[in-house]
CSV table of C-alpha atoms in Angstrom, one decimal:
chain,number,residue,atom,x,y,z
A,1,UNK,CA,-19.0,-12.8,35.9
A,2,UNK,CA,-22.3,-12.4,38.1
A,3,UNK,CA,-25.4,-14.1,37.5
A,4,UNK,CA,-27.9,-11.6,36.3
A,5,UNK,CA,-31.5,-12.7,36.4
A,6,UNK,CA,-32.4,-10.3,33.7
A,7,UNK,CA,-30.8,-8.6,30.5
A,8,UNK,CA,-30.1,-4.9,30.7
A,9,UNK,CA,-30.4,-2.7,27.7
A,10,UNK,CA,-27.1,-0.3,27.8
A,11,UNK,CA,-27.9,1.3,24.3
A,12,UNK,CA,-30.1,1.6,21.5
A,13,UNK,CA,-29.0,2.1,17.8
A,14,UNK,CA,-31.3,4.4,15.9
A,15,UNK,CA,-33.5,2.5,12.9
A,16,UNK,CA,-31.7,4.5,10.3
A,17,UNK,CA,-28.2,3.7,11.5
A,18,UNK,CA,-26.3,0.4,11.7
A,19,UNK,CA,-23.3,1.5,14.3
A,20,UNK,CA,-22.9,3.3,17.4
A,21,UNK,CA,-19.5,4.7,18.7
A,22,UNK,CA,-19.1,5.4,22.4
A,23,UNK,CA,-16.2,6.1,25.0
A,24,UNK,CA,-14.6,3.0,26.4
A,25,UNK,CA,-14.5,4.8,29.8
A,26,UNK,CA,-18.3,5.3,29.8
A,27,UNK,CA,-19.0,1.7,28.9
A,28,UNK,CA,-16.6,0.3,31.5
A,29,UNK,CA,-18.4,2.4,34.1
A,30,UNK,CA,-21.7,1.1,33.2
A,31,UNK,CA,-20.4,-2.6,33.1
A,32,UNK,CA,-19.0,-1.9,36.8
A,33,UNK,CA,-22.3,-0.7,38.0
A,34,UNK,CA,-23.9,-3.9,36.6
A,35,UNK,CA,-21.2,-6.1,38.5
A,36,UNK,CA,-18.9,-6.7,35.9
A,37,UNK,CA,-15.5,-5.5,37.4
A,38,UNK,CA,-12.8,-7.2,35.2
A,39,UNK,CA,-13.2,-5.5,31.8
A,40,UNK,CA,-10.5,-3.4,30.1
A,41,UNK,CA,-9.7,-2.1,26.8
A,42,UNK,CA,-6.7,-0.4,24.9
A,43,UNK,CA,-8.9,1.6,22.7
A,44,UNK,CA,-10.5,4.9,23.7
A,45,UNK,CA,-13.8,4.3,21.7
A,46,UNK,CA,-15.9,1.1,21.2
A,47,UNK,CA,-18.0,0.6,18.1
A,48,UNK,CA,-21.1,-1.4,18.1
A,49,UNK,CA,-22.1,-2.6,14.8
A,50,UNK,CA,-25.5,-4.2,13.7
A,51,UNK,CA,-25.0,-7.9,12.7
A,52,UNK,CA,-25.0,-8.4,8.9
A,53,UNK,CA,-27.3,-11.1,7.9
A,54,UNK,CA,-25.1,-12.6,4.7
A,55,UNK,CA,-23.9,-15.7,3.3
A,56,UNK,CA,-20.3,-16.2,3.9
A,57,UNK,CA,-20.1,-19.6,2.9
A,58,UNK,CA,-17.8,-18.9,-0.3
A,59,UNK,CA,-15.4,-16.8,1.7
A,60,UNK,CA,-15.3,-19.5,4.4
A,61,UNK,CA,-14.3,-22.1,1.7
A,62,UNK,CA,-11.7,-19.8,0.2
A,63,UNK,CA,-10.1,-19.1,3.9
A,64,UNK,CA,-10.4,-22.8,4.7
A,65,UNK,CA,-8.4,-23.7,1.5
A,66,UNK,CA,-5.8,-20.9,2.0
A,67,UNK,CA,-4.9,-22.5,5.6
A,68,UNK,CA,-4.9,-25.9,4.3
A,69,UNK,CA,-2.4,-25.1,1.6
A,70,UNK,CA,-0.1,-23.6,4.4
A,71,UNK,CA,-0.3,-26.5,6.8
A,72,UNK,CA,0.3,-29.9,6.3
A,73,UNK,CA,-1.8,-31.1,9.1
A,74,UNK,CA,-4.6,-28.7,10.3
A,75,UNK,CA,-8.1,-29.4,12.0
A,76,UNK,CA,-10.3,-26.4,11.4
A,77,UNK,CA,-13.2,-26.3,14.0
A,78,UNK,CA,-15.0,-23.0,13.1
A,79,UNK,CA,-14.5,-19.9,10.8
A,80,UNK,CA,-16.5,-16.9,11.9
A,81,UNK,CA,-16.4,-14.0,9.5
A,82,UNK,CA,-18.1,-10.5,10.0
A,83,UNK,CA,-18.0,-7.5,7.7
A,84,UNK,CA,-16.1,-4.4,9.2
A,85,UNK,CA,-19.3,-2.4,8.4
A,86,UNK,CA,-22.9,-3.1,8.3
A,87,UNK,CA,-23.5,-4.9,4.9
A,88,UNK,CA,-26.8,-5.7,3.6
A,89,UNK,CA,-25.6,-8.4,1.0
A,90,UNK,CA,-22.6,-9.9,-0.8
A,91,UNK,CA,-22.6,-10.0,-4.7
A,92,UNK,CA,-22.6,-13.6,-6.1
A,93,UNK,CA,-19.3,-13.0,-8.2
A,94,UNK,CA,-16.3,-11.7,-6.4
A,95,UNK,CA,-12.9,-12.8,-5.6
A,96,UNK,CA,-11.4,-13.2,-2.2
A,97,UNK,CA,-8.2,-11.6,-1.4
A,98,UNK,CA,-6.3,-12.7,1.8
A,99,UNK,CA,-3.3,-10.6,3.3
A,100,UNK,CA,0.4,-11.9,3.1
A,101,UNK,CA,1.2,-14.1,6.0
A,102,UNK,CA,-2.3,-14.1,7.4
A,103,UNK,CA,-1.8,-18.1,8.1
A,104,UNK,CA,0.3,-17.1,11.0
A,105,UNK,CA,-2.4,-15.9,13.3
A,106,UNK,CA,-6.0,-17.2,13.9
A,107,UNK,CA,-7.4,-13.8,13.2
A,108,UNK,CA,-7.1,-11.2,10.5
A,109,UNK,CA,-8.5,-9.1,7.8
A,110,UNK,CA,-9.6,-10.2,4.4
A,111,UNK,CA,-11.4,-8.4,1.3
A,112,UNK,CA,-13.5,-9.4,-1.6
A,113,UNK,CA,-13.6,-7.6,-4.7
A,114,UNK,CA,-16.5,-7.5,-6.8
A,115,UNK,CA,-16.8,-7.3,-10.8
A,116,UNK,CA,-17.2,-3.5,-10.5
A,117,UNK,CA,-13.8,-3.4,-8.4
A,118,UNK,CA,-15.8,-2.6,-5.4
A,119,UNK,CA,-14.0,-3.7,-2.1
A,120,UNK,CA,-15.6,-4.8,1.2
A,121,UNK,CA,-13.4,-5.8,4.2
A,122,UNK,CA,-14.0,-8.4,6.5
A,123,UNK,CA,-12.7,-9.6,9.8
A,124,UNK,CA,-12.3,-13.4,10.5
A,125,UNK,CA,-11.4,-15.8,13.3
A,126,UNK,CA,-10.4,-19.2,12.4
A,127,UNK,CA,-10.6,-21.9,15.4
A,128,UNK,CA,-8.0,-24.5,14.4
A,129,UNK,CA,-5.4,-27.0,15.6
A,130,UNK,CA,-2.0,-27.2,13.9
A,131,UNK,CA,0.9,-29.7,14.0
A,132,UNK,CA,4.4,-28.0,14.5
A,133,UNK,CA,7.9,-29.2,16.2
A,134,UNK,CA,9.5,-28.1,19.3
A,135,UNK,CA,13.3,-28.4,20.2
A,136,UNK,CA,13.3,-31.0,22.8
A,137,UNK,CA,16.7,-30.0,24.1
A,138,UNK,CA,19.3,-27.2,23.3
A,139,UNK,CA,20.6,-27.4,19.8
A,140,UNK,CA,23.7,-25.7,18.7
A,141,UNK,CA,24.2,-24.0,15.4
A,142,UNK,CA,25.0,-26.2,12.5
A,143,UNK,CA,23.6,-29.3,14.6
A,144,UNK,CA,21.6,-31.8,12.5
A,145,UNK,CA,17.7,-31.4,13.3
A,146,UNK,CA,16.3,-34.5,14.0
A,147,UNK,CA,13.7,-36.4,16.0
A,148,UNK,CA,16.3,-37.0,18.6
A,149,UNK,CA,16.3,-33.3,19.7
A,150,UNK,CA,12.8,-32.4,18.4
A,151,UNK,CA,9.2,-33.5,18.8
A,152,UNK,CA,6.1,-33.0,17.0
A,153,UNK,CA,3.1,-31.6,18.8
A,154,UNK,CA,-0.4,-30.3,18.1
A,155,UNK,CA,-1.4,-27.0,19.3
A,156,UNK,CA,-4.2,-24.3,18.8
A,157,UNK,CA,-3.3,-22.0,16.2
A,158,UNK,CA,-2.9,-18.4,18.0
A,159,UNK,CA,-0.2,-16.1,16.5
A,160,UNK,CA,3.1,-17.3,15.3
A,161,UNK,CA,6.2,-15.2,14.5
A,162,UNK,CA,7.5,-17.3,11.5
A,163,UNK,CA,6.3,-20.2,9.3
A,164,UNK,CA,6.8,-23.5,11.8
A,165,UNK,CA,8.7,-26.4,10.5
A,166,UNK,CA,6.2,-29.2,9.5
A,167,UNK,CA,8.3,-32.1,8.4
A,168,UNK,CA,11.4,-33.3,10.0
A,169,UNK,CA,11.2,-37.0,10.0
A,170,UNK,CA,11.9,-37.5,6.2
A,171,UNK,CA,14.0,-34.2,5.6
A,172,UNK,CA,17.5,-33.1,6.5
A,173,UNK,CA,17.9,-29.8,8.4
A,174,UNK,CA,20.6,-28.2,10.6
A,175,UNK,CA,20.3,-25.2,12.8
A,176,UNK,CA,21.3,-21.9,11.5
A,177,UNK,CA,21.9,-20.5,15.2
A,178,UNK,CA,21.8,-21.9,18.8
A,179,UNK,CA,18.2,-23.0,19.7
A,180,UNK,CA,17.2,-23.0,23.3
A,181,UNK,CA,14.8,-26.0,24.6
A,182,UNK,CA,11.2,-26.2,24.0
A,183,UNK,CA,11.4,-23.7,21.2
A,184,UNK,CA,8.9,-23.7,18.3
A,185,UNK,CA,11.3,-24.6,15.2
A,186,UNK,CA,10.3,-22.1,12.2
A,187,UNK,CA,11.9,-21.8,8.8
A,188,UNK,CA,14.0,-19.1,9.9
A,189,UNK,CA,15.8,-21.5,12.4
A,190,UNK,CA,16.9,-24.1,10.0
A,191,UNK,CA,18.7,-24.7,6.6
A,192,UNK,CA,19.2,-27.8,4.4
A,193,UNK,CA,21.8,-30.0,6.0
A,194,UNK,CA,25.2,-29.5,4.4
A,195,UNK,CA,26.7,-33.2,3.9
A,196,UNK,CA,29.8,-32.1,1.9
A,197,UNK,CA,32.0,-29.1,3.2
A,198,UNK,CA,34.4,-27.0,1.2
A,199,UNK,CA,37.8,-28.3,1.2
A,200,UNK,CA,37.0,-31.7,2.7
A,201,UNK,CA,37.9,-35.1,1.4
A,202,UNK,CA,35.1,-36.6,-0.3
A,203,UNK,CA,34.5,-40.3,-1.7
A,204,UNK,CA,34.1,-40.2,-5.4
A,205,UNK,CA,32.1,-43.0,-7.3
A,206,UNK,CA,31.7,-43.4,-11.0
A,207,UNK,CA,29.1,-45.6,-12.5
A,208,UNK,CA,30.4,-47.4,-15.8
A,209,UNK,CA,27.8,-49.8,-16.9
A,210,UNK,CA,27.8,-52.8,-14.3
A,211,UNK,CA,31.1,-51.4,-12.7
A,212,UNK,CA,31.4,-48.9,-9.8
A,213,UNK,CA,34.8,-47.2,-9.5
A,214,UNK,CA,35.7,-45.5,-6.4
A,215,UNK,CA,38.3,-42.8,-5.6
A,216,UNK,CA,39.2,-39.6,-3.3
A,217,UNK,CA,39.0,-36.0,-4.4
A,218,UNK,CA,38.6,-32.7,-2.4
A,219,UNK,CA,35.4,-30.7,-2.4
A,220,UNK,CA,35.6,-27.2,-3.7
A,221,UNK,CA,32.2,-26.1,-2.1
A,222,UNK,CA,29.5,-27.0,0.2
A,223,UNK,CA,26.7,-29.4,-0.7
A,224,UNK,CA,23.5,-30.7,0.3
A,225,UNK,CA,21.9,-33.8,-0.6
A,226,UNK,CA,21.5,-33.9,-4.6
A,227,UNK,CA,23.4,-30.7,-4.9
A,228,UNK,CA,25.9,-30.5,-7.8
A,229,UNK,CA,29.3,-29.2,-6.6
A,230,UNK,CA,32.8,-28.9,-8.2
A,231,UNK,CA,35.6,-31.4,-6.9
A,232,UNK,CA,39.1,-31.6,-7.7
A,233,UNK,CA,41.1,-34.8,-8.2
A,234,UNK,CA,44.7,-35.3,-7.0
A,235,UNK,CA,46.1,-34.6,-10.4
A,236,UNK,CA,44.2,-31.0,-10.2
A,237,UNK,CA,41.4,-32.2,-12.7
A,238,UNK,CA,38.1,-30.5,-11.7
A,239,UNK,CA,34.8,-32.5,-12.3
A,240,UNK,CA,31.3,-31.9,-11.6
A,241,UNK,CA,29.6,-34.2,-9.1
A,242,UNK,CA,26.3,-34.9,-7.1
A,243,UNK,CA,26.1,-35.1,-3.6
A,244,UNK,CA,24.5,-38.5,-2.5
A,245,UNK,CA,25.7,-38.8,1.1
A,246,UNK,CA,27.8,-37.6,3.8
A,247,UNK,CA,31.2,-36.8,2.3
A,248,UNK,CA,30.0,-38.8,-0.7
A,249,UNK,CA,29.6,-37.8,-4.3
A,250,UNK,CA,28.9,-39.1,-7.7
A,251,UNK,CA,30.5,-38.0,-11.0
A,252,UNK,CA,27.7,-36.7,-13.5
């Protein structure tokens, strides 16, 4: 960008108006004449809107709380909120409505609803850093996800496809499908780790006062930690048992 010694007035918005719509091609031509060569736009028109001098602190707080609910570890540096059209003032009483899955992106659209059911739409940008997990190597389907094949990393929030995995160290997961190296792990990539598989042999424990009785049985269904599953003893008797470890269950 060149060092221009003086500012140039490109357009003027009339006093009784708050916006100006111009063709993108015309604006780019003017910018090029003034030495700005590398600007492009996907849109046919550009809208200039007079900045609204409004207090958005309540909306900022609601947006901040929303993102903090979605991320275990987030550092919000700045939030910028601007009305989609010129707004003189915002009423004192209103509710904030944030679109579903907005937390996956650093920018979006929200609305506020007044007591008179009037809606005001606003654009926002949030400058934040979040923690997520990346695969540190290739992971095969059904392999356990652990800190041996993944690593935690802090990144600037831009745009995510799905909710990132935010806790691996104290939770047990396995891969739903093949995962390539250096891939952001999301909730669509993992599921709770299956500790007992259907038709496998399991060690059965029965707590009877101060005694622990152990035996073997066959699992009749898959089970994750603390799941209740059906098992079958050698005499064909079926019982309910809680999964307490790898191929280990406890009669309930």
